[in-house]
GROMACS .gro file of C-alpha atoms in nm:
model
  227
    1MET     CA    1  -4.356   2.681   1.517
    2THR     CA    2  -4.584   2.577   1.245
    3THR     CA    3  -4.942   2.701   1.384
    4VAL     CA    4  -5.187   2.405   1.310
    5LEU     CA    5  -5.628   2.474   1.319
    6ILE     CA    6  -5.771   2.095   1.400
    7VAL     CA    7  -6.129   2.075   1.284
    8ASP     CA    8  -6.303   1.728   1.316
    9ASP     CA    9  -6.653   1.723   1.468
   10GLN     CA   10  -6.539   1.385   1.662
   11PRO     CA   11  -6.420   1.494   2.049
   12LEU     CA   12  -6.110   1.149   2.005
   13GLN     CA   13  -6.009   1.242   1.730
   14ARG     CA   14  -5.917   1.578   1.743
   15TYR     CA   15  -5.759   1.472   2.113
   16GLY     CA   16  -5.546   1.212   1.953
   17PHE     CA   17  -5.431   1.527   1.709
   18ARG     CA   18  -5.353   1.750   1.879
   19MET     CA   19  -5.178   1.474   2.120
   20LEU     CA   20  -4.909   1.372   1.752
   21LEU     CA   21  -4.941   1.733   1.725
   22ASP     CA   22  -4.859   1.915   2.113
   23SER     CA   23  -4.607   1.588   2.138
   24VAL     CA   24  -4.383   1.826   1.877
   25PRO     CA   25  -4.104   2.151   1.905
   26GLU     CA   26  -4.261   2.271   1.588
   27THR     CA   27  -4.611   2.270   1.556
   28ASP     CA   28  -4.790   2.472   1.735
   29VAL     CA   29  -5.241   2.388   1.796
   30VAL     CA   30  -5.399   2.745   1.842
   31GLY     CA   31  -5.702   2.605   1.811
   32GLU     CA   32  -6.005   2.332   1.764
   33ALA     CA   33  -6.394   2.340   1.561
   34ALA     CA   34  -6.643   2.077   1.524
   35HIS     CA   35  -6.799   2.195   1.241
   36GLY     CA   36  -6.736   2.434   0.932
   37THR     CA   37  -6.900   2.739   1.042
   38GLU     CA   38  -6.642   2.745   1.334
   39ALA     CA   39  -6.351   2.628   1.096
   40VAL     CA   40  -6.437   2.942   0.932
   41ARG     CA   41  -6.463   3.178   1.210
   42LYS     CA   42  -6.223   3.071   1.361
   43ALA     CA   43  -5.970   3.080   1.104
   44ALA     CA   44  -6.007   3.377   1.063
   45GLU     CA   45  -5.996   3.495   1.405
   46LEU     CA   46  -5.621   3.232   1.470
   47ARG     CA   47  -5.535   3.273   1.062
   48PRO     CA   48  -5.278   2.965   1.154
   49ASP     CA   49  -5.046   2.820   0.941
   50VAL     CA   50  -5.255   2.488   0.897
   51VAL     CA   51  -5.596   2.417   0.895
   52LEU     CA   52  -5.630   1.977   0.879
   53MET     CA   53  -5.977   2.003   0.808
   54ASP     CA   54  -6.190   1.673   0.822
   55VAL     CA   55  -6.423   1.664   0.539
   56ARG     CA   56  -6.804   1.554   0.639
   57MET     CA   57  -6.873   1.703   0.890
   58PRO     CA   58  -7.305   1.856   1.040
   59GLY     CA   59  -7.371   2.124   0.931
   60MET     CA   60  -7.156   2.305   0.683
   61ASP     CA   61  -6.895   2.018   0.612
   62GLY     CA   62  -6.530   1.985   0.544
   63ILE     CA   63  -6.533   2.142   0.164
   64GLU     CA   64  -6.733   2.450   0.214
   65ALA     CA   65  -6.501   2.551   0.475
   66THR     CA   66  -6.215   2.495   0.308
   67ARG     CA   67  -6.373   2.731   0.025
   68ARG     CA   68  -6.437   3.017   0.290
   69ILE     CA   69  -6.117   2.992   0.448
   70VAL     CA   70  -5.987   3.019   0.054
   71ALA     CA   71  -6.186   3.305  -0.072
   72ALA     CA   72  -6.051   3.518   0.216
   73GLY     CA   73  -5.681   3.544   0.116
   74ASP     CA   74  -5.494   3.487   0.488
   75ARG     CA   75  -5.207   3.292   0.438
   76SER     CA   76  -5.401   2.965   0.595
   77ARG     CA   77  -5.355   2.692   0.449
   78VAL     CA   78  -5.592   2.358   0.425
   79LEU     CA   79  -5.517   2.032   0.479
   80VAL     CA   80  -5.765   1.757   0.441
   81LEU     CA   81  -5.830   1.414   0.593
   82THR     CA   82  -6.011   1.124   0.429
   83THR     CA   83  -6.073   0.774   0.406
   84PHE     CA   84  -6.113   0.531   0.093
   85ASP     CA   85  -6.455   0.615   0.166
   86LEU     CA   86  -6.501   0.971   0.080
   87ASP     CA   87  -6.273   0.970  -0.235
   88GLU     CA   88  -6.551   1.125  -0.424
   89TYR     CA   89  -6.484   1.499  -0.179
   90VAL     CA   90  -6.083   1.479  -0.343
   91TYR     CA   91  -6.158   1.675  -0.661
   92ALA     CA   92  -6.441   1.879  -0.546
   93ALA     CA   93  -6.226   2.006  -0.244
   94LEU     CA   94  -5.936   2.007  -0.474
   95ARG     CA   95  -6.190   2.268  -0.637
   96ALA     CA   96  -6.237   2.429  -0.328
   97GLY     CA   97  -5.866   2.526  -0.259
   98ALA     CA   98  -5.735   2.266  -0.088
   99SER     CA   99  -5.339   2.224  -0.061
  100GLY     CA  100  -5.332   1.859   0.009
  101PHE     CA  101  -5.422   1.521   0.118
  102LEU     CA  102  -5.355   1.271   0.358
  103LEU     CA  103  -5.524   0.934   0.465
  104LYS     CA  104  -5.661   0.919   0.823
  105ASP     CA  105  -5.463   0.621   0.859
  106ALA     CA  106  -5.158   0.801   0.773
  107ARG     CA  107  -4.856   0.716   0.989
  108PRO     CA  108  -4.757   0.960   1.257
  109GLU     CA  109  -4.398   1.114   1.052
  110GLU     CA  110  -4.657   1.160   0.748
  111LEU     CA  111  -4.898   1.368   0.861
  112LEU     CA  112  -4.618   1.597   1.065
  113ALA     CA  113  -4.419   1.547   0.732
  114GLY     CA  114  -4.775   1.701   0.516
  115ILE     CA  115  -4.821   2.027   0.749
  116ARG     CA  116  -4.466   2.138   0.720
  117ALA     CA  117  -4.500   2.109   0.366
  118VAL     CA  118  -4.816   2.195   0.336
  119ALA     CA  119  -4.685   2.509   0.586
  120GLY     CA  120  -4.404   2.537   0.348
  121GLY     CA  121  -4.661   2.639  -0.024
  122ASP     CA  122  -4.602   2.345  -0.120
  123ALA     CA  123  -4.870   2.035  -0.154
  124VAL     CA  124  -4.941   1.705  -0.066
  125ILE     CA  125  -5.157   1.411  -0.189
  126ALA     CA  126  -5.172   1.096  -0.029
  127PRO     CA  127  -5.045   0.822  -0.321
  128ALA     CA  128  -5.310   0.598  -0.285
  129LEU     CA  129  -5.560   0.838  -0.367
  130THR     CA  130  -5.343   0.999  -0.662
  131ARG     CA  131  -5.473   0.697  -0.918
  132ARG     CA  132  -5.852   0.788  -0.793
  133LEU     CA  133  -5.754   1.182  -0.877
  134LEU     CA  134  -5.662   1.094  -1.181
  135HIS     CA  135  -5.969   0.888  -1.283
  136GLU     CA  136  -6.228   1.175  -1.142
  137PHE     CA  137  -6.062   1.457  -1.262
  138ALA     CA  138  -6.073   1.191  -1.623
  139ARG     CA  139  -6.498   1.175  -1.547
  140LEU     CA  140  -6.499   1.527  -1.466
  141VAL     CA  141  -6.271   1.722  -1.789
  142PRO     CA  142  -6.410   1.677  -2.129
  143PRO     CA  143  -6.163   1.495  -2.400
  144GLY     CA  144  -5.993   1.844  -2.453
  145GLY     CA  145  -5.971   2.026  -2.163
  146GLN     CA  146  -6.235   2.278  -2.180
  147GLY     CA  147  -6.231   2.406  -2.548
  148GLY     CA  148  -6.240   2.703  -2.690
  149ALA     CA  149  -5.980   2.963  -2.726
  150GLU     CA  150  -5.620   2.890  -2.589
  151ASP     CA  151  -5.573   3.043  -2.256
  152PRO     CA  152  -5.357   3.357  -2.287
  153ARG     CA  153  -5.212   3.238  -1.958
  154LEU     CA  154  -5.092   2.952  -2.184
  155ASN     CA  155  -4.930   3.208  -2.419
  156ALA     CA  156  -4.751   3.289  -2.144
  157LEU     CA  157  -4.528   3.025  -2.081
  158THR     CA  158  -4.199   2.898  -2.299
  159ASP     CA  159  -4.215   2.560  -2.392
  160ARG     CA  160  -3.975   2.494  -2.133
  161GLU     CA  161  -4.292   2.612  -1.911
  162ARG     CA  162  -4.574   2.423  -2.128
  163GLU     CA  163  -4.334   2.024  -2.010
  164ILE     CA  164  -4.236   2.140  -1.652
  165LEU     CA  165  -4.605   2.187  -1.673
  166VAL     CA  166  -4.788   1.934  -1.815
  167ALA     CA  167  -4.494   1.710  -1.661
  168ILE     CA  168  -4.639   1.912  -1.257
  169GLY     CA  169  -4.996   1.758  -1.392
  170LYS     CA  170  -4.874   1.406  -1.496
  171GLY     CA  171  -4.802   1.440  -1.132
  172TRP     CA  172  -4.439   1.390  -1.144
  173SER     CA  173  -4.237   1.533  -0.850
  174ASN     CA  174  -3.922   1.772  -0.918
  175GLY     CA  175  -3.616   1.481  -0.906
  176GLU     CA  176  -3.817   1.273  -1.171
  177ILE     CA  177  -3.848   1.571  -1.402
  178ALA     CA  178  -3.508   1.707  -1.341
  179THR     CA  179  -3.431   1.284  -1.461
  180HIS     CA  180  -3.641   1.347  -1.785
  181PHE     CA  181  -3.544   1.694  -1.910
  182VAL     CA  182  -3.210   1.629  -1.784
  183LEU     CA  183  -3.156   1.955  -1.572
  184SER     CA  184  -3.065   1.965  -1.271
  185GLU     CA  185  -3.313   2.009  -0.921
  186SER     CA  186  -3.261   2.296  -0.891
  187THR     CA  187  -3.338   2.452  -1.230
  188VAL     CA  188  -3.723   2.245  -1.189
  189LYS     CA  189  -3.788   2.476  -0.901
  190THR     CA  190  -3.713   2.810  -1.124
  191HIS     CA  191  -3.972   2.662  -1.383
  192VAL     CA  192  -4.195   2.534  -1.145
  193GLY     CA  193  -4.179   2.845  -1.011
  194ARG     CA  194  -4.247   3.030  -1.316
  195VAL     CA  195  -4.455   2.848  -1.396
  196LEU     CA  196  -4.681   2.838  -1.091
  197PHE     CA  197  -4.664   3.235  -1.109
  198LYS     CA  198  -4.747   3.255  -1.493
  199ILE     CA  199  -5.074   3.037  -1.436
  200GLY     CA  200  -5.225   3.213  -1.092
  201ALA     CA  201  -5.188   2.903  -0.926
  202ARG     CA  202  -5.034   2.849  -0.607
  203ASP     CA  203  -4.954   2.554  -0.565
  204ARG     CA  204  -4.855   2.194  -0.750
  205VAL     CA  205  -5.183   2.122  -0.682
  206GLN     CA  206  -5.354   2.397  -0.862
  207ALA     CA  207  -5.127   2.312  -1.158
  208VAL     CA  208  -5.273   2.013  -1.143
  209ILE     CA  209  -5.608   2.110  -1.225
  210PHE     CA  210  -5.517   2.421  -1.445
  211ALA     CA  211  -5.334   2.106  -1.661
  212TYR     CA  212  -5.628   1.957  -1.658
  213ASP     CA  213  -5.866   2.162  -1.781
  214HIS     CA  214  -5.682   2.259  -2.014
  215GLY     CA  215  -5.575   1.948  -2.203
  216LEU     CA  216  -5.216   1.950  -2.170
  217THR     CA  217  -5.218   1.636  -1.938
  218ARG     CA  218  -5.462   1.312  -1.899
  219PRO     CA  219  -5.441   1.011  -1.631
  220GLN     CA  220  -5.378   0.679  -1.875
  221ALA     CA  221  -5.012   0.919  -1.896
  222GLY     CA  222  -4.738   0.754  -1.659
  223ARG     CA  223  -4.446   0.791  -1.459
  224PRO     CA  224  -4.158   0.984  -1.691
  225ARG     CA  225  -3.927   0.730  -1.805
  226ARG     CA  226  -3.535   0.760  -1.818
  227PRO     CA  227  -3.435   0.899  -2.181
   0.00000   0.00000   0.00000
């Protein structure tokens, strides 16, 4: 059972999400919030597995609410719902610690799958947002990354783990990484886990940020080719 807190300033939107989540046995809506301040308070009280977070709300917005929920250190993970005209918020919310993004017009099965993925410690980003996200990274991160001395966390990686980190930064799935490097998916999962641990990333989204910040990945990188 995955517990969910729904955060949206639109009552009908909250009602729609609740109707969907109540219709499946694996999710349990434990509360609702209409703005960021309420979301932070209820997340602390209810400790849901997943906070379904709107971005634009009166008062404290979803980005600041996400930052405070993540900073509290509880188990709750944040899945942000956005629309095409809110893409400029994606980068900021990633920085705030969101574990995933879906569009509000996602199909019900996509939303349920996203909630399961985030609750399980994975990350999810709607494919339609990926290109915009990469362009935002390109605009905000200078060529070559942060510069200066190399981060000691990078020095802790083996050559293979560094290659895996670069692949994660390019947005490759475990299957694509396995195909490219001729590895089994179970081996890839092991490598990914070690990479996340060594760089101190909670999930793949944070690993992508790390890779861009340190100049390991640029947005023009494409999908992997078969060797």
